[in-house]
mmCIF file of C-alpha atoms in Angstrom:
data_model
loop_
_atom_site.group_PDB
_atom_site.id
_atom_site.type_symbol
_atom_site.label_atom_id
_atom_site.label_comp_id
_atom_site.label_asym_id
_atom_site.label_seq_id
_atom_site.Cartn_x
_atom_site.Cartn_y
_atom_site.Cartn_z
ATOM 1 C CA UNK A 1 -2.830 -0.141 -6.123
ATOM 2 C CA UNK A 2 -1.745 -0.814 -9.823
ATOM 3 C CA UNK A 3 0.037 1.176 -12.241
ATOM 4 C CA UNK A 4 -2.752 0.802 -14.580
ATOM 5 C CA UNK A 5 -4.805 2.920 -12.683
ATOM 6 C CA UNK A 6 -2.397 5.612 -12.046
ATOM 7 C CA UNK A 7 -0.763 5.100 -15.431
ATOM 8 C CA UNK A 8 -1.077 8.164 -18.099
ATOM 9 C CA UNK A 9 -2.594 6.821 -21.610
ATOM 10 C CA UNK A 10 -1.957 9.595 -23.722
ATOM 11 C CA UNK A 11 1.590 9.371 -24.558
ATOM 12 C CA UNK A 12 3.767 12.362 -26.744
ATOM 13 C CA UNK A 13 6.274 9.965 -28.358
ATOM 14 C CA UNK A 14 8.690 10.625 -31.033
ATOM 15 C CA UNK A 15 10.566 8.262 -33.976
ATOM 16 C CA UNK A 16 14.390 8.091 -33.428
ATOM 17 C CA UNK A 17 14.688 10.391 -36.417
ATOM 18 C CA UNK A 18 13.173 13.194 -35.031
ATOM 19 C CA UNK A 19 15.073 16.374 -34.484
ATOM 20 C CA UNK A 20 16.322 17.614 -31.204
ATOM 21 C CA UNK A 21 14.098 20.704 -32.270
ATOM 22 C CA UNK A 22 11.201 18.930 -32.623
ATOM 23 C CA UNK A 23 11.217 17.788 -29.384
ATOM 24 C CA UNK A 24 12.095 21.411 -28.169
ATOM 25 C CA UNK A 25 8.406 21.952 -29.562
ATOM 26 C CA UNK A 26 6.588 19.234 -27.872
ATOM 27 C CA UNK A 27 8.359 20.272 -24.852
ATOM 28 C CA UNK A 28 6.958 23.659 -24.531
ATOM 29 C CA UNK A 29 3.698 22.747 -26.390
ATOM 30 C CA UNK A 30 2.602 20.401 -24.118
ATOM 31 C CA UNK A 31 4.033 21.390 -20.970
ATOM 32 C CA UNK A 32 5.885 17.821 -20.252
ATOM 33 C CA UNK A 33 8.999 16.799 -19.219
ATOM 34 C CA UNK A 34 10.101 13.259 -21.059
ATOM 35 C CA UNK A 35 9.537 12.183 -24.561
ATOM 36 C CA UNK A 36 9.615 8.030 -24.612
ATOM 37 C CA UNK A 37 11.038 7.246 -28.039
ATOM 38 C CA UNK A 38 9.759 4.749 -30.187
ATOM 39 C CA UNK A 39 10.797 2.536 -32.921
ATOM 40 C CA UNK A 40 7.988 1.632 -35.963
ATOM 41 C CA UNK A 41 6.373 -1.155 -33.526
ATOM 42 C CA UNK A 42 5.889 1.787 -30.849
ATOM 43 C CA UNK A 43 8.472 -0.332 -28.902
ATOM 44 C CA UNK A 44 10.458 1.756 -26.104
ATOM 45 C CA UNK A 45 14.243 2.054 -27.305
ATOM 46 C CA UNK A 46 14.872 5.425 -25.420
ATOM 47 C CA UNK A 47 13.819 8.614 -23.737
ATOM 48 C CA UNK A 48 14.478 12.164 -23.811
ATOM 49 C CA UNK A 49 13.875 15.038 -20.722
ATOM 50 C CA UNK A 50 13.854 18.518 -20.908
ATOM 51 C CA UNK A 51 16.865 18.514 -19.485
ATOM 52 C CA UNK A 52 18.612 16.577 -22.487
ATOM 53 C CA UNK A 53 16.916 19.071 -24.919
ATOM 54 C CA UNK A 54 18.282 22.285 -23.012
ATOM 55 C CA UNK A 55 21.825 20.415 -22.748
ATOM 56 C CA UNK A 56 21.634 20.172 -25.970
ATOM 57 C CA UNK A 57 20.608 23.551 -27.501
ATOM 58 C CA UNK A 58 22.331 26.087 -28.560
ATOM 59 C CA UNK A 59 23.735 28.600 -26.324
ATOM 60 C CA UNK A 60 21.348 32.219 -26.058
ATOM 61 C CA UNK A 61 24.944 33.491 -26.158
ATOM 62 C CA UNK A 62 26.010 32.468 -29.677
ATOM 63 C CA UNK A 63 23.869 32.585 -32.477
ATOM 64 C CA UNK A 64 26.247 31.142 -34.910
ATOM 65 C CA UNK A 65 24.634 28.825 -38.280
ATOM 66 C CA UNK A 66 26.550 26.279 -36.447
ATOM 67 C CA UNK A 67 25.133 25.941 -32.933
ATOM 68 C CA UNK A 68 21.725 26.268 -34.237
ATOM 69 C CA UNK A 69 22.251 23.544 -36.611
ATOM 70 C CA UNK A 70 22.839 21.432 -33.582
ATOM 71 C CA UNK A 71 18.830 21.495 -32.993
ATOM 72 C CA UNK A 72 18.762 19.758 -36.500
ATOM 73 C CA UNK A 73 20.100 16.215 -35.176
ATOM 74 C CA UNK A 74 18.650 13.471 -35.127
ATOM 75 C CA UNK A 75 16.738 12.905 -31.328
ATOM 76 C CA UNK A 76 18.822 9.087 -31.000
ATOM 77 C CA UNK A 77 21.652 11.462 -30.907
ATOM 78 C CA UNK A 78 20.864 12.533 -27.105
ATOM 79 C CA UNK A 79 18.992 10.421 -25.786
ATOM 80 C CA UNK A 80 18.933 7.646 -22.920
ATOM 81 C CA UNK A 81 18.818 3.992 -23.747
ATOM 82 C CA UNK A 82 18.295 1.555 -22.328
ATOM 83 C CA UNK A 83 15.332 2.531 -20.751
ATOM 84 C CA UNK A 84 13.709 1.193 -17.318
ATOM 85 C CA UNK A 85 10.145 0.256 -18.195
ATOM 86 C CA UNK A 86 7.250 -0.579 -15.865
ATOM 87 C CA UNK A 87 4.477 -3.120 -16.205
ATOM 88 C CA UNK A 88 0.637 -2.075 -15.869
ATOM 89 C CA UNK A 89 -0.127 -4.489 -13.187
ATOM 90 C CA UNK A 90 3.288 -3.511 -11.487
ATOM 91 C CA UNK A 91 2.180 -2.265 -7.752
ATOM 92 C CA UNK A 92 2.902 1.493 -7.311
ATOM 93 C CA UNK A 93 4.389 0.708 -3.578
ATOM 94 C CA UNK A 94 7.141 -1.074 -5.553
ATOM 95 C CA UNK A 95 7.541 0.863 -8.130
ATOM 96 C CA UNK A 96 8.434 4.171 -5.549
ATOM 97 C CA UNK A 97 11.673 2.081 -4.755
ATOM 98 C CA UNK A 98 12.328 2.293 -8.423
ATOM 99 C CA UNK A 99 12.252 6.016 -9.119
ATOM 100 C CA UNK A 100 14.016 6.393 -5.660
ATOM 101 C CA UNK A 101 16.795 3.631 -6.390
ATOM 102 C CA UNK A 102 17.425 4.891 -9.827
ATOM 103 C CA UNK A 103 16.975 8.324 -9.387
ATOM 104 C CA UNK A 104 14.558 9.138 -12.290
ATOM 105 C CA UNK A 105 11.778 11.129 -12.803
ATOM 106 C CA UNK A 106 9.840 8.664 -15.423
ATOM 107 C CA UNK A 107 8.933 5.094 -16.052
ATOM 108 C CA UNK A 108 7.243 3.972 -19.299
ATOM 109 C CA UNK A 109 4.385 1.704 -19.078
ATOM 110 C CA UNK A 110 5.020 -1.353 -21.352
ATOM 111 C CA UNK A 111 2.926 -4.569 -21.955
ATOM 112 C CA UNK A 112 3.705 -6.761 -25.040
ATOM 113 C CA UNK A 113 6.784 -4.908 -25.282
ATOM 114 C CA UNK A 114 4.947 -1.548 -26.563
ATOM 115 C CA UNK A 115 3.909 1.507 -24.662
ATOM 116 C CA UNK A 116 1.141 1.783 -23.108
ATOM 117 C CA UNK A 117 1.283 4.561 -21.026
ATOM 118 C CA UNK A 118 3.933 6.590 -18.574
ATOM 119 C CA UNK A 119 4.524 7.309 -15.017
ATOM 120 C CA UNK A 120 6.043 10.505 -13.763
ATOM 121 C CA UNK A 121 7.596 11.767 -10.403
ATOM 122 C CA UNK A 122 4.663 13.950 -10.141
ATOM 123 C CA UNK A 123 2.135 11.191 -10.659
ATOM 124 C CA UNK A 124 3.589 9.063 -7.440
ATOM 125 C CA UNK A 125 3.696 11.992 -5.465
ATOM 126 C CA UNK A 126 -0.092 12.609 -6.486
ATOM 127 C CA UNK A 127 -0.806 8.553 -5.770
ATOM 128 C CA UNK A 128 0.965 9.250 -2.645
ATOM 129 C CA UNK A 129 -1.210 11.403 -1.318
ATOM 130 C CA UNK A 130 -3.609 9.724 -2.208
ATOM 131 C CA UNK A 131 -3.015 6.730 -0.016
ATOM 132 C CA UNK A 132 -2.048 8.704 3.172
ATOM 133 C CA UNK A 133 -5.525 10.599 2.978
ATOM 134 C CA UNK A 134 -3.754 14.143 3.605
ATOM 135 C CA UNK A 135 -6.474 15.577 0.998
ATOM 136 C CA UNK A 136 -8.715 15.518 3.120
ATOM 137 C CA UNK A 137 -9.607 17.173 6.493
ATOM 138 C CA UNK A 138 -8.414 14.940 9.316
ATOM 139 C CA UNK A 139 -6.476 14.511 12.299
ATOM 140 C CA UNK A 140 -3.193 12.591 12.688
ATOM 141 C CA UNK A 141 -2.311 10.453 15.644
ATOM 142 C CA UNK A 142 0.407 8.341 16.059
ATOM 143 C CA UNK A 143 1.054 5.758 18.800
ATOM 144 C CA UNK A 144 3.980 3.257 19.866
ATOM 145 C CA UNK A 145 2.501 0.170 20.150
ATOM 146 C CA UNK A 146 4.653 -3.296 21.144
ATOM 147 C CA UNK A 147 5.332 -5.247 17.701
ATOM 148 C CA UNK A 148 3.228 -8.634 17.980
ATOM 149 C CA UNK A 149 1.024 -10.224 15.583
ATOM 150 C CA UNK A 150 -2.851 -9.011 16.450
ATOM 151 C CA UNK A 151 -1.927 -5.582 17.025
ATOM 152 C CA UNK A 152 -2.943 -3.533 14.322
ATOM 153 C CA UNK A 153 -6.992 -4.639 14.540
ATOM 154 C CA UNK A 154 -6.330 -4.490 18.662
ATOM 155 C CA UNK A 155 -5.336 -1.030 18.372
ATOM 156 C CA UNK A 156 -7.916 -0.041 15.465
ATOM 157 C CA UNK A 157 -10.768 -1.690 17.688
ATOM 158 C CA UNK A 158 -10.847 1.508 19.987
ATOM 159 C CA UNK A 159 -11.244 3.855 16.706
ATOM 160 C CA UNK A 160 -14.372 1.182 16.540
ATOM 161 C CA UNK A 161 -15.986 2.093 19.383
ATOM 162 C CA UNK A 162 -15.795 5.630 18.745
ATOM 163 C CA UNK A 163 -17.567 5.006 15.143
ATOM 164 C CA UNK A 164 -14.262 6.817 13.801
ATOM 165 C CA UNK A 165 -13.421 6.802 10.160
ATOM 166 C CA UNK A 166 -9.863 5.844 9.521
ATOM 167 C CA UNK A 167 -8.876 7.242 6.508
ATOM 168 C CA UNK A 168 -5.212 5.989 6.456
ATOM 169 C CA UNK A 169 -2.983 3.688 7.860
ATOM 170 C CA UNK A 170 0.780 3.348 7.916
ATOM 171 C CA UNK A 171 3.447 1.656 9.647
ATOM 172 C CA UNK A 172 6.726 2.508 10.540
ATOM 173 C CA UNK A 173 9.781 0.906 12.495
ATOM 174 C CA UNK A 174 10.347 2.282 16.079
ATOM 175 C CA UNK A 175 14.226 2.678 17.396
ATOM 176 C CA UNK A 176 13.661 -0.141 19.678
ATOM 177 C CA UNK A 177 12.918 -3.348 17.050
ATOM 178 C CA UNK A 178 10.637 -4.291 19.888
ATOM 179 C CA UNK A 179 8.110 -1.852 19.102
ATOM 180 C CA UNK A 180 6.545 -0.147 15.857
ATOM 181 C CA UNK A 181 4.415 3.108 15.176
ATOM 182 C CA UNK A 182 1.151 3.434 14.020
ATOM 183 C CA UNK A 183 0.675 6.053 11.992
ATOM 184 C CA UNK A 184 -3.554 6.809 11.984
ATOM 185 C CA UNK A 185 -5.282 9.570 10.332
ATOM 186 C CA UNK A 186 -8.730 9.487 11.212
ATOM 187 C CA UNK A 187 -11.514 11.542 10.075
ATOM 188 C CA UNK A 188 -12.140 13.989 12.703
ATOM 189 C CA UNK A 189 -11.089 17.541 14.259
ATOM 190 C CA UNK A 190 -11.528 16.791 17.589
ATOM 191 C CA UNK A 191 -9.611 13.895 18.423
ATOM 192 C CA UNK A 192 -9.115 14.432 21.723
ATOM 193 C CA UNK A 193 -11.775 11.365 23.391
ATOM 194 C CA UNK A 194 -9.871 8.928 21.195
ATOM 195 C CA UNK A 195 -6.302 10.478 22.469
ATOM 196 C CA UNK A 196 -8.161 9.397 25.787
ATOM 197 C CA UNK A 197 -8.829 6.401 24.878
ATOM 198 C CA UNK A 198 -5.535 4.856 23.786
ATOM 199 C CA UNK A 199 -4.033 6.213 26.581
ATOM 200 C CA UNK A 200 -6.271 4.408 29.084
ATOM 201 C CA UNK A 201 -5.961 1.537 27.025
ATOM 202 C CA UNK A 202 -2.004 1.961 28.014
ATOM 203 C CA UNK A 203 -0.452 3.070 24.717
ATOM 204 C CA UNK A 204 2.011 5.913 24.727
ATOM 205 C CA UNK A 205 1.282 8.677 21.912
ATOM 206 C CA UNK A 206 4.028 10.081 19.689
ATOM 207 C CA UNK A 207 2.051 12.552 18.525
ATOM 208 C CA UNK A 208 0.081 14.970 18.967
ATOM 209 C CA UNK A 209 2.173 14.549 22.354
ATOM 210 C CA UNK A 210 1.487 17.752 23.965
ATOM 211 C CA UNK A 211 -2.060 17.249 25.150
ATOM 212 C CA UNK A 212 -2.002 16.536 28.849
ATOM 213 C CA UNK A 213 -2.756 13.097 29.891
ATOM 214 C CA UNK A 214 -6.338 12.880 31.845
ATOM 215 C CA UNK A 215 -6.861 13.300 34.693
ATOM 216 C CA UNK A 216 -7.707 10.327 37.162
#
């Protein structure tokens, strides 16, 4: 999947010379959480979270001419720069490691060197969900299975014969570098003829692992 399609087009910017209020006021109106700024070419030079603003502001202790003239600088005063950008035909799987590496919360979109569009924290989660299939009703069954090439369609083959949807697949290292999980969630409620299945076919389950093998 490509940022482009998870991407946000609609973009609240500001100019460097904004005021710290004004982007108090976009803020709240909008109900966001970054402001990219832009210079006159809409080119990314910075960016500003809601958490910069409220650093920023005046105190609800004091009400003093002087701490509320604080809201009157200039937006460049506060924020970040320079900023990580993205690329629309980025992949989102690599672009996780970003937000986790760097510990952000929001990538700009950039192509040509202007913005284009933004990614949030929120959005990946969403994307993420997305991928795994957990919005929808299924079952999830995972099984330790030896780590050889030819594997993965072995294994799926017996969902096959069943005329089982798989709605998501994902892989994960096992403790024992000989051997990796399969991670399927399938679209059904009653998985238990599959569960059968795999076992008879000699793969150990990891989960659900508390349904009794069959008998024989």
């Amino acid at each position: 999947m490509l940022v482009e399609e998870i991407m946000k087009t609609e973009v609240i910017t500001l100019t460097p010379k904004a005021t710290i209020n004004d982007a108090l006021q976009l803020l709240q109106q909008h109900k966001i959480r970054h402001i990219p700024i832009v210079n006159n070419d809409f080119q990314v030079i910075g960016i500003v979270s809601d958490r910069d603003v409220r650093d920023a502001s005046p105190s609800t202790f004091f009400d003093s001419t002087t701490d509320v003239d604080v809201l009157n600088n200039e937006i460049q005063s506060i924020m970040t720069s320079p900023v990580v950008t993205i690329h629309p035909l980025d992949f989102v799987e690599e672009i996780a490691a970003i937000f986790y590496e760097k510990e952000i919360a929001c990538l700009p979109v950039v192509s040509h060197e202007r913005l284009i569009g933004i990614v949030t924290e929120k959005d990946m989660l969403y994307t993420l969900i997305q991928l795994t299939g957990t919005h929808v009703q299924s079952s999830l069954i995972e099984v330790k299975v030896p780590d050889r090439p030819g594997i993965l369609p072995e294994v799926a083959a017996i969902f096959g014969k069943r005329k089982i949807n798989i709605v998501s697949v994902l892989i994960y290292p096992y403790r024992d570098p000989d051997y990796k999980i399969l991670v399927f969630r399938v679209k059904t409620l009653n998985p238990m003829p599959i569960i059968q299945d795999l076992r008879e076919a000699g793969y150990p389950l990891l989960w659900p692992n508390n349904i009794a093998e069959p008998k024989r």
